[in-house]
PDB file of C-alpha atoms in Angstrom:
ATOM      1  CA  MET O   1     -21.949 -10.924  29.233  1.00 80.00           C
ATOM      2  CA  ILE O   2     -18.828 -12.176  27.417  1.00 83.00           C
ATOM      3  CA  GLY O   3     -20.982 -15.014  25.866  1.00 84.00           C
ATOM      4  CA  LEU O   4     -23.268 -12.417  24.252  1.00 88.00           C
ATOM      5  CA  LEU O   5     -20.182 -10.640  22.933  1.00 90.00           C
ATOM      6  CA  ILE O   6     -19.025 -13.849  21.283  1.00 90.00           C
ATOM      7  CA  LEU O   7     -22.356 -14.675  19.948  1.00 90.00           C
ATOM      8  CA  PHE O   8     -22.582 -11.117  18.420  1.00 92.00           C
ATOM      9  CA  THR O   9     -19.089 -11.470  16.918  1.00 93.00           C
ATOM     10  CA  PHE O  10     -20.020 -14.740  15.506  1.00 92.00           C
ATOM     11  CA  LEU O  11     -23.102 -13.450  13.774  1.00 93.00           C
ATOM     12  CA  ALA O  12     -21.307 -10.294  12.648  1.00 94.00           C
ATOM     13  CA  ILE O  13     -18.635 -12.561  10.959  1.00 95.00           C
ATOM     14  CA  ILE O  14     -21.415 -14.730   9.142  1.00 94.00           C
ATOM     15  CA  VAL O  15     -23.157 -11.460   7.960  1.00 95.00           C
ATOM     16  CA  VAL O  16     -19.876  -9.991   6.663  1.00 95.00           C
ATOM     17  CA  ALA O  17     -18.758 -13.175   5.104  1.00 95.00           C
ATOM     18  CA  LEU O  18     -22.162 -13.493   3.295  1.00 94.00           C
ATOM     19  CA  GLY O  19     -21.765  -9.974   2.043  1.00 94.00           C
ATOM     20  CA  ALA O  20     -18.333 -10.752   0.790  1.00 94.00           C
ATOM     21  CA  ILE O  21     -19.629 -13.578  -1.188  1.00 94.00           C
ATOM     22  CA  LEU O  22     -22.787 -11.947  -2.581  1.00 94.00           C
ATOM     23  CA  SER O  23     -21.295  -8.599  -3.208  1.00 92.00           C
ATOM     24  CA  LYS O  24     -21.015  -7.664  -7.020  1.00 90.00           C
ATOM     25  CA  ASP O  25     -18.157  -5.256  -6.730  1.00 90.00           C
ATOM     26  CA  ILE O  26     -14.866  -7.058  -6.147  1.00 91.00           C
ATOM     27  CA  THR O  27     -13.261  -4.220  -4.217  1.00 91.00           C
ATOM     28  CA  GLN O  28     -16.232  -4.158  -1.743  1.00 93.00           C
ATOM     29  CA  SER O  29     -15.872  -7.925  -1.414  1.00 94.00           C
ATOM     30  CA  VAL O  30     -12.239  -7.607  -0.336  1.00 93.00           C
ATOM     31  CA  MET O  31     -13.031  -4.939   1.996  1.00 93.00           C
ATOM     32  CA  LEU O  32     -15.749  -7.143   3.557  1.00 94.00           C
ATOM     33  CA  PHE O  33     -13.416  -9.915   3.780  1.00 93.00           C
ATOM     34  CA  MET O  34     -11.203  -7.729   5.787  1.00 93.00           C
ATOM     35  CA  GLY O  35     -14.117  -7.445   8.129  1.00 93.00           C
ATOM     36  CA  VAL O  36     -14.043 -11.316   8.668  1.00 94.00           C
ATOM     37  CA  GLY O  37     -10.479 -11.025   9.688  1.00 93.00           C
ATOM     38  CA  LEU O  38     -11.353  -8.303  12.114  1.00 93.00           C
ATOM     39  CA  GLY O  39     -14.085 -10.328  13.754  1.00 94.00           C
ATOM     40  CA  SER O  40     -11.664 -13.226  14.143  1.00 94.00           C
ATOM     41  CA  VAL O  41      -9.095 -10.891  15.730  1.00 94.00           C
ATOM     42  CA  VAL O  42     -11.658 -10.057  18.355  1.00 93.00           C
ATOM     43  CA  LEU O  43     -12.604 -13.845  18.829  1.00 93.00           C
ATOM     44  CA  PHE O  44      -8.921 -14.834  19.197  1.00 93.00           C
ATOM     45  CA  PHE O  45      -8.487 -12.135  21.770  1.00 91.00           C
ATOM     46  CA  ILE O  46     -11.460 -13.193  23.756  1.00 91.00           C
ATOM     47  CA  PHE O  47     -10.256 -16.808  23.591  1.00 89.00           C
ATOM     48  CA  GLN O  48      -7.008 -15.768  25.276  1.00 86.00           C
ATOM     49  CA  ALA O  49      -4.752 -16.178  22.179  1.00 89.00           C
ATOM     50  CA  PRO O  50      -3.286 -12.669  21.803  1.00 90.00           C
ATOM     51  CA  ASP O  51      -0.418 -14.097  19.747  1.00 91.00           C
ATOM     52  CA  VAL O  52      -2.663 -15.555  16.992  1.00 91.00           C
ATOM     53  CA  ALA O  53      -4.900 -12.218  17.373  1.00 93.00           C
ATOM     54  CA  LEU O  54      -1.729 -10.163  16.536  1.00 92.00           C
ATOM     55  CA  THR O  55      -0.836 -12.350  13.476  1.00 91.00           C
ATOM     56  CA  GLU O  56      -4.196 -12.285  12.154  1.00 92.00           C
ATOM     57  CA  ALA O  57      -4.580  -8.390  12.632  1.00 91.00           C
ATOM     58  CA  VAL O  58      -1.194  -7.987  10.808  1.00 91.00           C
ATOM     59  CA  ILE O  59      -1.518 -10.595   8.152  1.00 90.00           C
ATOM     60  CA  GLY O  60      -5.199 -11.121   7.493  1.00 87.00           C
ATOM     61  CA  THR O  61      -6.303  -7.463   7.865  1.00 88.00           C
ATOM     62  CA  GLY O  62      -3.324  -5.521   6.795  1.00 86.00           C
ATOM     63  CA  LEU O  63      -0.904  -7.173   4.373  1.00 88.00           C
ATOM     64  CA  SER O  64      -3.222  -9.679   2.529  1.00 89.00           C
ATOM     65  CA  THR O  65      -5.916  -6.882   1.875  1.00 91.00           C
ATOM     66  CA  ALA O  66      -3.207  -4.654   0.372  1.00 88.00           C
ATOM     67  CA  VAL O  67      -1.959  -7.576  -1.756  1.00 86.00           C
ATOM     68  CA  PHE O  68      -5.606  -8.387  -2.872  1.00 90.00           C
ATOM     69  CA  LEU O  69      -6.210  -4.789  -3.809  1.00 89.00           C
ATOM     70  CA  LEU O  70      -3.003  -4.447  -5.778  1.00 84.00           C
ATOM     71  CA  GLY O  71      -3.768  -7.759  -7.534  1.00 83.00           C
ATOM     72  CA  ILE O  72      -7.194  -6.546  -8.314  1.00 87.00           C
ATOM     73  CA  ARG O  73      -5.788  -3.179  -9.759  1.00 81.00           C
ATOM     74  CA  HIS O  74      -3.384  -5.159 -11.877  1.00 75.00           C
ATOM     75  CA  THR O  75      -5.627  -7.633 -13.140  1.00 80.00           C
ATOM     76  CA  SER O  76      -8.560  -5.217 -14.031  1.00 77.00           C
ATOM     77  CA  GLN O  77      -5.989  -3.158 -16.071  1.00 67.00           C
ATOM     78  CA  GLU O  78      -5.252  -6.374 -18.108  1.00 61.00           C
ATOM     79  CA  GLU O  79      -8.976  -7.058 -18.643  1.00 63.00           C
ATOM     80  CA  ALA O  80      -9.714  -3.561 -19.863  1.00 63.00           C
ATOM     81  CA  GLU O  81      -6.802  -3.868 -22.292  1.00 60.00           C
ATOM     82  CA  SER O  82      -7.997  -7.163 -23.982  1.00 55.00           C
TER      83      SER O  82
ATOM     84  CA  MET D   1     -35.750 -21.274 -13.974  1.00 53.00           C
ATOM     85  CA  ASN D   2     -34.319 -24.693 -13.188  1.00 63.00           C
ATOM     86  CA  LEU D   3     -30.952 -23.261 -12.450  1.00 63.00           C
ATOM     87  CA  LYS D   4     -32.375 -20.762 -10.094  1.00 67.00           C
ATOM     88  CA  LYS D   5     -34.273 -23.477  -8.170  1.00 69.00           C
ATOM     89  CA  GLU D   6     -30.930 -25.419  -8.028  1.00 69.00           C
ATOM     90  CA  LEU D   7     -29.138 -22.361  -6.478  1.00 75.00           C
ATOM     91  CA  ARG D   8     -31.846 -21.956  -4.005  1.00 83.00           C
ATOM     92  CA  LEU D   9     -31.756 -25.582  -2.761  1.00 85.00           C
ATOM     93  CA  LYS D  10     -27.989 -25.252  -2.530  1.00 84.00           C
ATOM     94  CA  HIS D  11     -28.366 -22.089  -0.385  1.00 86.00           C
ATOM     95  CA  ILE D  12     -30.901 -23.758   1.839  1.00 89.00           C
ATOM     96  CA  ILE D  13     -28.619 -27.010   2.263  1.00 90.00           C
ATOM     97  CA  LEU D  14     -25.730 -24.685   2.961  1.00 89.00           C
ATOM     98  CA  SER D  15     -27.356 -22.532   5.516  1.00 90.00           C
ATOM     99  CA  LEU D  16     -28.824 -25.577   7.296  1.00 92.00           C
ATOM    100  CA  LEU D  17     -25.367 -27.127   7.512  1.00 93.00           C
ATOM    101  CA  SER D  18     -23.688 -23.955   8.595  1.00 90.00           C
ATOM    102  CA  SER D  19     -26.353 -23.501  11.241  1.00 92.00           C
ATOM    103  CA  ALA D  20     -25.808 -26.941  12.618  1.00 92.00           C
ATOM    104  CA  LEU D  21     -22.216 -26.363  12.713  1.00 90.00           C
ATOM    105  CA  LEU D  22     -22.619 -23.300  14.744  1.00 87.00           C
ATOM    106  CA  LEU D  23     -25.119 -25.018  17.126  1.00 88.00           C
ATOM    107  CA  SER D  24     -22.600 -27.941  17.769  1.00 87.00           C
ATOM    108  CA  PHE D  25     -19.786 -25.437  18.208  1.00 83.00           C
ATOM    109  CA  LEU D  26     -21.999 -23.330  20.902  1.00 83.00           C
ATOM    110  CA  GLY D  27     -22.745 -26.696  22.529  1.00 80.00           C
ATOM    111  CA  LEU D  28     -19.039 -27.244  22.894  1.00 78.00           C
ATOM    112  CA  LEU D  29     -18.586 -23.698  24.184  1.00 74.00           C
ATOM    113  CA  MET D  30     -21.017 -24.301  26.999  1.00 73.00           C
ATOM    114  CA  GLN D  31     -18.881 -27.293  28.248  1.00 70.00           C
ATOM    115  CA  VAL D  32     -15.626 -25.528  28.318  1.00 64.00           C
ATOM    116  CA  LYS D  33     -16.068 -24.104  31.806  1.00 62.00           C
ATOM    117  CA  THR D  34     -17.127 -27.116  33.438  1.00 53.00           C
ATOM    118  CA  ASN D  35     -14.611 -29.718  32.239  1.00 53.00           C
ATOM    119  CA  THR D  36     -10.874 -29.311  33.199  1.00 60.00           C
ATOM    120  CA  TYR D  37      -8.988 -31.095  30.477  1.00 59.00           C
ATOM    121  CA  LYS D  38      -5.506 -32.469  30.857  1.00 69.00           C
ATOM    122  CA  THR D  39      -4.174 -31.344  27.449  1.00 75.00           C
ATOM    123  CA  VAL D  40      -0.834 -30.970  25.718  1.00 77.00           C
ATOM    124  CA  GLY D  41      -1.059 -27.287  26.642  1.00 77.00           C
ATOM    125  CA  ASP D  42      -0.855 -28.108  30.296  1.00 79.00           C
ATOM    126  CA  ILE D  43       2.325 -30.173  29.737  1.00 80.00           C
ATOM    127  CA  PHE D  44       3.884 -27.393  27.840  1.00 82.00           C
ATOM    128  CA  LEU D  45       2.890 -24.865  30.540  1.00 82.00           C
ATOM    129  CA  ASN D  46       4.492 -26.962  33.346  1.00 82.00           C
ATOM    130  CA  LEU D  47       7.644 -27.456  31.158  1.00 82.00           C
ATOM    131  CA  ASN D  48       7.864 -23.589  30.307  1.00 81.00           C
ATOM    132  CA  MET D  49       9.919 -22.911  33.483  1.00 78.00           C
ATOM    133  CA  GLN D  50      12.821 -24.669  31.890  1.00 78.00           C
ATOM    134  CA  THR D  51      13.106 -22.051  29.164  1.00 78.00           C
ATOM    135  CA  ALA D  52      12.784 -19.067  31.331  1.00 79.00           C
ATOM    136  CA  THR D  53      10.562 -16.992  28.971  1.00 83.00           C
ATOM    137  CA  ALA D  54       7.653 -15.056  30.323  1.00 85.00           C
ATOM    138  CA  ASN D  55       5.638 -15.739  27.200  1.00 85.00           C
ATOM    139  CA  ALA D  56       4.803 -19.398  27.141  1.00 85.00           C
ATOM    140  CA  VAL D  57       3.804 -19.321  23.505  1.00 86.00           C
ATOM    141  CA  THR D  58       7.119 -18.150  22.530  1.00 88.00           C
ATOM    142  CA  SER D  59       8.870 -21.031  24.192  1.00 87.00           C
ATOM    143  CA  VAL D  60       6.659 -23.444  22.289  1.00 87.00           C
ATOM    144  CA  VAL D  61       7.229 -21.913  18.924  1.00 87.00           C
ATOM    145  CA  THR D  62      11.010 -21.545  19.267  1.00 86.00           C
ATOM    146  CA  PHE D  63      12.026 -24.062  21.531  1.00 85.00           C
ATOM    147  CA  PHE D  64       9.581 -27.115  21.847  1.00 86.00           C
ATOM    148  CA  ARG D  65       8.373 -27.009  18.293  1.00 85.00           C
ATOM    149  CA  GLY D  66      11.527 -25.036  16.848  1.00 85.00           C
ATOM    150  CA  ILE D  67      11.855 -27.333  13.903  1.00 87.00           C
ATOM    151  CA  ASP D  68       8.418 -26.185  12.782  1.00 89.00           C
ATOM    152  CA  THR D  69       9.740 -22.548  12.798  1.00 89.00           C
ATOM    153  CA  VAL D  70      12.621 -23.657  10.477  1.00 88.00           C
ATOM    154  CA  GLY D  71      10.202 -25.186   8.167  1.00 89.00           C
ATOM    155  CA  GLU D  72       8.046 -22.027   8.226  1.00 89.00           C
ATOM    156  CA  VAL D  73      10.932 -19.799   7.393  1.00 89.00           C
ATOM    157  CA  THR D  74      11.807 -22.069   4.585  1.00 90.00           C
ATOM    158  CA  VAL D  75       8.243 -21.908   3.200  1.00 92.00           C
ATOM    159  CA  LEU D  76       8.321 -18.101   3.446  1.00 90.00           C
ATOM    160  CA  PHE D  77      11.700 -18.101   1.524  1.00 89.00           C
ATOM    161  CA  LEU D  78      10.354 -20.237  -1.231  1.00 91.00           C
ATOM    162  CA  ALA D  79       7.279 -17.989  -1.446  1.00 90.00           C
ATOM    163  CA  THR D  80       9.390 -14.951  -1.996  1.00 89.00           C
ATOM    164  CA  SER D  81      11.447 -16.709  -4.470  1.00 88.00           C
ATOM    165  CA  GLY D  82       8.442 -17.731  -6.415  1.00 88.00           C
ATOM    166  CA  VAL D  83       7.073 -14.029  -6.369  1.00 86.00           C
ATOM    167  CA  ALA D  84      10.392 -12.725  -7.494  1.00 83.00           C
ATOM    168  CA  LEU D  85      10.699 -15.209 -10.268  1.00 84.00           C
ATOM    169  CA  MET D  86       7.214 -14.443 -11.541  1.00 81.00           C
ATOM    170  CA  LEU D  87       6.956 -10.655 -11.218  1.00 78.00           C
ATOM    171  CA  SER D  88      10.666  -9.733 -12.056  1.00 70.00           C
ATOM    172  CA  SER D  89      10.565 -11.052 -15.585  1.00 60.00           C
ATOM    173  CA  THR D  90      10.233  -7.669 -17.105  1.00 56.00           C
ATOM    174  CA  GLN D  91      13.446  -5.885 -17.060  1.00 51.00           C
ATOM    175  CA  ARG D  92      13.422  -2.466 -15.201  1.00 54.00           C
ATOM    176  CA  THR D  93      14.844  -0.460 -17.895  1.00 48.00           C
ATOM    177  CA  SER D  94      12.081   2.029 -18.166  1.00 51.00           C
ATOM    178  CA  LYS D  95      12.948   5.532 -16.942  1.00 51.00           C
ATOM    179  CA  LYS D  96      11.330   6.727 -13.835  1.00 56.00           C
ATOM    180  CA  VAL D  97       8.308   9.179 -13.831  1.00 59.00           C
ATOM    181  CA  VAL D  98       9.132  12.402 -12.197  1.00 54.00           C
ATOM    182  CA  LYS D  99       5.869  13.008 -10.470  1.00 66.00           C
ATOM    183  CA  GLN D 100       6.551  14.857  -7.135  1.00 68.00           C
ATOM    184  CA  GLU D 101       4.179  13.864  -4.479  1.00 72.00           C
ATOM    185  CA  SER D 102       2.536  16.587  -2.226  1.00 83.00           C
ATOM    186  CA  PHE D 103       4.476  17.950   0.767  1.00 86.00           C
ATOM    187  CA  VAL D 104       1.718  16.703   3.350  1.00 89.00           C
ATOM    188  CA  LEU D 105       1.991  13.171   1.874  1.00 88.00           C
ATOM    189  CA  HIS D 106       5.811  13.207   1.686  1.00 86.00           C
ATOM    190  CA  VAL D 107       6.103  14.295   5.427  1.00 90.00           C
ATOM    191  CA  GLY D 108       3.042  12.449   6.836  1.00 90.00           C
ATOM    192  CA  SER D 109       4.153   9.084   5.324  1.00 91.00           C
ATOM    193  CA  ARG D 110       7.735   9.315   6.639  1.00 91.00           C
ATOM    194  CA  LEU D 111       6.559  10.364  10.206  1.00 93.00           C
ATOM    195  CA  LEU D 112       3.976   7.281  10.215  1.00 93.00           C
ATOM    196  CA  MET D 113       6.644   5.098   8.827  1.00 93.00           C
ATOM    197  CA  SER D 114       9.102   5.676  11.641  1.00 94.00           C
ATOM    198  CA  VAL D 115       6.583   4.938  14.267  1.00 95.00           C
ATOM    199  CA  ILE D 116       5.348   1.884  12.533  1.00 94.00           C
ATOM    200  CA  ILE D 117       8.999   0.598  12.238  1.00 94.00           C
ATOM    201  CA  LEU D 118       9.571   1.454  16.023  1.00 95.00           C
ATOM    202  CA  PHE D 119       6.411  -0.699  16.840  1.00 94.00           C
ATOM    203  CA  GLY D 120       7.738  -3.494  14.798  1.00 94.00           C
ATOM    204  CA  VAL D 121      11.018  -3.562  16.293  1.00 94.00           C
ATOM    205  CA  TYR D 122       9.330  -3.467  19.885  1.00 94.00           C
ATOM    206  CA  ILE D 123       7.302  -6.392  19.023  1.00 93.00           C
ATOM    207  CA  VAL D 124      10.280  -8.277  17.720  1.00 93.00           C
ATOM    208  CA  ILE D 125      12.523  -7.586  20.771  1.00 93.00           C
ATOM    209  CA  HIS D 126       9.878  -8.154  23.434  1.00 92.00           C
ATOM    210  CA  GLY D 127       8.818 -11.382  21.555  1.00 89.00           C
ATOM    211  CA  HIS D 128       9.767 -13.429  24.645  1.00 88.00           C
ATOM    212  CA  LEU D 129       7.947 -11.314  27.159  1.00 89.00           C
ATOM    213  CA  SER D 130       4.746 -10.067  25.448  1.00 89.00           C
ATOM    214  CA  PRO D 131       2.521 -11.410  22.624  1.00 88.00           C
ATOM    215  CA  GLY D 132       4.007 -11.319  19.157  1.00 84.00           C
ATOM    216  CA  GLY D 133       7.405 -12.163  18.002  1.00 86.00           C
ATOM    217  CA  GLY D 134       9.759 -12.330  14.921  1.00 88.00           C
ATOM    218  CA  PHE D 135       6.946 -13.064  12.474  1.00 90.00           C
ATOM    219  CA  GLN D 136       4.511 -10.602  13.439  1.00 92.00           C
ATOM    220  CA  GLY D 137       7.028  -7.657  14.070  1.00 93.00           C
ATOM    221  CA  GLY D 138       8.658  -8.454  10.614  1.00 93.00           C
ATOM    222  CA  VAL D 139       5.265  -8.162   8.857  1.00 93.00           C
ATOM    223  CA  VAL D 140       4.585  -4.836  10.764  1.00 93.00           C
ATOM    224  CA  ILE D 141       8.025  -3.486   9.445  1.00 93.00           C
ATOM    225  CA  ALA D 142       6.878  -4.581   5.965  1.00 92.00           C
ATOM    226  CA  THR D 143       3.684  -2.545   6.177  1.00 92.00           C
ATOM    227  CA  ALA D 144       5.804   0.452   7.051  1.00 92.00           C
ATOM    228  CA  PHE D 145       7.438  -0.032   3.680  1.00 91.00           C
ATOM    229  CA  LEU D 146       4.088  -0.677   1.998  1.00 90.00           C
ATOM    230  CA  LEU D 147       2.921   2.801   3.343  1.00 90.00           C
ATOM    231  CA  LEU D 148       6.031   4.285   1.920  1.00 89.00           C
ATOM    232  CA  PHE D 149       5.597   2.844  -1.494  1.00 86.00           C
ATOM    233  CA  LEU D 150       1.959   3.749  -1.743  1.00 85.00           C
ATOM    234  CA  ALA D 151       2.910   7.376  -0.822  1.00 86.00           C
ATOM    235  CA  ASN D 152       5.822   7.558  -3.200  1.00 81.00           C
ATOM    236  CA  PRO D 153       6.042   5.024  -6.064  1.00 73.00           C
ATOM    237  CA  ASN D 154       9.262   6.594  -7.289  1.00 75.00           C
ATOM    238  CA  MET D 155      11.422   5.272  -4.450  1.00 77.00           C
ATOM    239  CA  SER D 156      12.951   1.860  -4.593  1.00 77.00           C
ATOM    240  CA  LEU D 157      14.613  -0.577  -2.182  1.00 78.00           C
ATOM    241  CA  SER D 158      18.196  -1.512  -2.491  1.00 80.00           C
ATOM    242  CA  HIS D 159      17.693  -5.289  -3.002  1.00 79.00           C
ATOM    243  CA  GLY D 160      21.392  -5.974  -2.298  1.00 83.00           C
ATOM    244  CA  ILE D 161      21.106  -5.012   1.491  1.00 88.00           C
ATOM    245  CA  LEU D 162      17.721  -6.743   1.715  1.00 88.00           C
ATOM    246  CA  THR D 163      19.050  -9.896   0.119  1.00 86.00           C
ATOM    247  CA  LEU D 164      22.155  -9.861   2.332  1.00 90.00           C
ATOM    248  CA  GLY D 165      20.204  -9.213   5.563  1.00 89.00           C
ATOM    249  CA  GLU D 166      17.635 -11.993   4.696  1.00 89.00           C
ATOM    250  CA  SER D 167      20.388 -14.587   3.715  1.00 89.00           C
ATOM    251  CA  LEU D 168      22.650 -13.768   6.632  1.00 92.00           C
ATOM    252  CA  SER D 169      19.733 -13.953   9.242  1.00 92.00           C
ATOM    253  CA  GLY D 170      18.581 -17.238   7.638  1.00 90.00           C
ATOM    254  CA  SER D 171      22.077 -18.771   7.781  1.00 91.00           C
ATOM    255  CA  ALA D 172      22.587 -17.626  11.310  1.00 93.00           C
ATOM    256  CA  TYR D 173      19.249 -19.201  12.422  1.00 91.00           C
ATOM    257  CA  VAL D 174      20.429 -22.566  10.956  1.00 89.00           C
ATOM    258  CA  LEU D 175      23.867 -21.953  12.655  1.00 91.00           C
ATOM    259  CA  VAL D 176      22.270 -21.322  16.016  1.00 91.00           C
ATOM    260  CA  ALA D 177      20.284 -24.397  15.697  1.00 89.00           C
ATOM    261  CA  LEU D 178      23.392 -26.484  14.764  1.00 89.00           C
ATOM    262  CA  ILE D 179      25.293 -25.056  17.636  1.00 91.00           C
ATOM    263  CA  GLY D 180      22.516 -26.198  20.088  1.00 88.00           C
ATOM    264  CA  LEU D 181      22.756 -29.659  18.248  1.00 88.00           C
ATOM    265  CA  PHE D 182      26.492 -29.946  19.003  1.00 89.00           C
ATOM    266  CA  LYS D 183      26.558 -28.461  22.654  1.00 88.00           C
ATOM    267  CA  MET D 184      23.262 -29.800  23.954  1.00 85.00           C
ATOM    268  CA  ASN D 185      22.672 -32.891  21.797  1.00 84.00           C
ATOM    269  CA  ILE D 186      19.234 -31.461  20.584  1.00 83.00           C
ATOM    270  CA  LEU D 187      18.521 -29.275  17.629  1.00 82.00           C
ATOM    271  CA  LEU D 188      17.825 -25.475  18.716  1.00 82.00           C
ATOM    272  CA  GLY D 189      19.313 -26.360  22.296  1.00 81.00           C
ATOM    273  CA  ASN D 190      19.413 -23.501  24.693  1.00 84.00           C
ATOM    274  CA  PHE D 191      23.168 -23.058  24.930  1.00 84.00           C
ATOM    275  CA  LEU D 192      23.146 -19.597  26.286  1.00 85.00           C
ATOM    276  CA  PRO D 193      22.762 -19.178  30.083  1.00 83.00           C
ATOM    277  CA  HIS D 194      19.083 -18.839  30.950  1.00 81.00           C
ATOM    278  CA  PRO D 195      18.568 -18.663  34.744  1.00 83.00           C
ATOM    279  CA  VAL D 196      14.888 -18.931  35.858  1.00 80.00           C
ATOM    280  CA  GLY D 197      15.354 -16.001  38.302  1.00 78.00           C
ATOM    281  CA  GLU D 198      15.814 -13.612  35.340  1.00 80.00           C
ATOM    282  CA  ILE D 199      12.357 -14.407  33.945  1.00 81.00           C
ATOM    283  CA  GLY D 200      10.581 -11.316  32.692  1.00 80.00           C
ATOM    284  CA  GLU D 201      13.694  -9.233  31.873  1.00 83.00           C
ATOM    285  CA  LEU D 202      14.626  -7.973  28.612  1.00 84.00           C
ATOM    286  CA  VAL D 203      17.901 -10.025  28.365  1.00 85.00           C
ATOM    287  CA  SER D 204      16.563 -13.597  29.492  1.00 83.00           C
ATOM    288  CA  GLY D 205      15.681 -16.811  27.909  1.00 81.00           C
ATOM    289  CA  GLY D 206      19.083 -17.693  26.447  1.00 83.00           C
ATOM    290  CA  ILE D 207      18.935 -18.013  22.573  1.00 87.00           C
ATOM    291  CA  ILE D 208      15.141 -17.293  22.227  1.00 89.00           C
ATOM    292  CA  PRO D 209      15.476 -13.403  21.945  1.00 90.00           C
ATOM    293  CA  VAL D 210      18.353 -14.064  19.398  1.00 91.00           C
ATOM    294  CA  ILE D 211      16.283 -16.434  17.297  1.00 91.00           C
ATOM    295  CA  TYR D 212      13.245 -14.037  17.333  1.00 92.00           C
ATOM    296  CA  ILE D 213      15.597 -11.098  16.175  1.00 93.00           C
ATOM    297  CA  LEU D 214      16.862 -13.173  13.319  1.00 93.00           C
ATOM    298  CA  VAL D 215      13.471 -14.266  12.346  1.00 93.00           C
ATOM    299  CA  GLY D 216      12.317 -10.727  12.386  1.00 93.00           C
ATOM    300  CA  ILE D 217      15.060  -9.416  10.129  1.00 93.00           C
ATOM    301  CA  LYS D 218      14.384 -12.344   7.759  1.00 93.00           C
ATOM    302  CA  VAL D 219      10.567 -11.949   7.555  1.00 92.00           C
ATOM    303  CA  GLY D 220      10.791  -8.221   7.425  1.00 92.00           C
ATOM    304  CA  SER D 221      13.028  -8.090   4.432  1.00 92.00           C
ATOM    305  CA  GLU D 222      11.263 -10.919   2.471  1.00 91.00           C
ATOM    306  CA  MET D 223       7.843  -9.325   3.013  1.00 90.00           C
ATOM    307  CA  SER D 224       9.311  -5.848   2.013  1.00 90.00           C
ATOM    308  CA  VAL D 225      10.562  -7.341  -1.221  1.00 88.00           C
ATOM    309  CA  ILE D 226       7.214  -9.115  -1.940  1.00 87.00           C
ATOM    310  CA  VAL D 227       5.389  -5.704  -1.241  1.00 86.00           C
ATOM    311  CA  GLU D 228       7.699  -3.889  -3.591  1.00 84.00           C
ATOM    312  CA  TYR D 229       7.330  -6.626  -6.383  1.00 83.00           C
ATOM    313  CA  PHE D 230       3.640  -6.253  -6.220  1.00 81.00           C
ATOM    314  CA  ILE D 231       3.666  -2.525  -6.358  1.00 80.00           C
ATOM    315  CA  LYS D 232       6.409  -2.023  -8.777  1.00 75.00           C
ATOM    316  CA  GLU D 233       4.939  -4.454 -11.237  1.00 66.00           C
ATOM    317  CA  ASP D 234       1.788  -2.226 -11.375  1.00 57.00           C
ATOM    318  CA  TYR D 235       3.796   0.869 -11.661  1.00 55.00           C
ATOM    319  CA  TYR D 236       6.101  -0.331 -14.420  1.00 54.00           C
ATOM    320  CA  LYS D 237       3.209  -1.202 -16.384  1.00 54.00           C
ATOM    321  CA  GLU D 238       1.604   2.105 -16.079  1.00 54.00           C
ATOM    322  CA  VAL D 239       4.790   3.482 -17.365  1.00 55.00           C
ATOM    323  CA  TYR D 240       4.838   1.191 -20.341  1.00 55.00           C
ATOM    324  CA  ASP D 241       1.355   2.101 -21.263  1.00 55.00           C
ATOM    325  CA  ALA D 242       2.093   5.746 -21.002  1.00 50.00           C
TER     326      ALA D 242
END
């Protein structure tokens, strides 16, 4: 049962990562990248590393997505000006 | 046409490689249950009773490999300095936009912020008992400030207090490490009393909760400053454009 969950999480991470690479919209890409972090949180928790899971949830899913989105907003403004 | 073919070949090779990697990883996973390895983790688990912390990861991070944490804090300080140097070049002389946020946003963001900060402080203080610690709790506190900035771009943090807290906690961390060096002859020696019988209590583990609280203050203030710089850059640019 737990092996099935692990396998499903692996496949979901692969699908989401492919979507993040192939997506045309960069905001959508960042959101899908957040999904990769979410999947790895589940994996870390299953493999009994709650410390790493907490770090990944806070940094990879929360703060880095916010910084990415702010950076996209900033750079797209500059591109529109030039 | 040629380029398209090349791309397709690259895709096929990449997918073959990744599936081979996945298969080998799954093969490793199958063997995990049957073998009982004697790894470095077992050694640390056996040594964990010395430090009297309920969370074995904490004793590794702050005691056995404490020098790595010092380096990590230094790296974070350098990153914050770099962000500040890059993004604070434009002088903040522009006048503030008086655009009042809605009442629901105002109240809701402050309500949520207090809950998030409470959760962050809980993670920092219970670092030696439950998963988490100074770094994770500090970042949780910084996300509370991120929420506040997103709700109300007019507000600003007082950089003096943040810089003071950050530098004081960083210096106190190094000071604690040096006191351990002089009293116990090892860097980050646990010079406070840490009886094994008190394991699992809030005040236990000697200097480990102290270190985590200091790291929490440092990481929280640094991350808040980074978030503020990222948001304010945007914000002031909009003001200049308008």
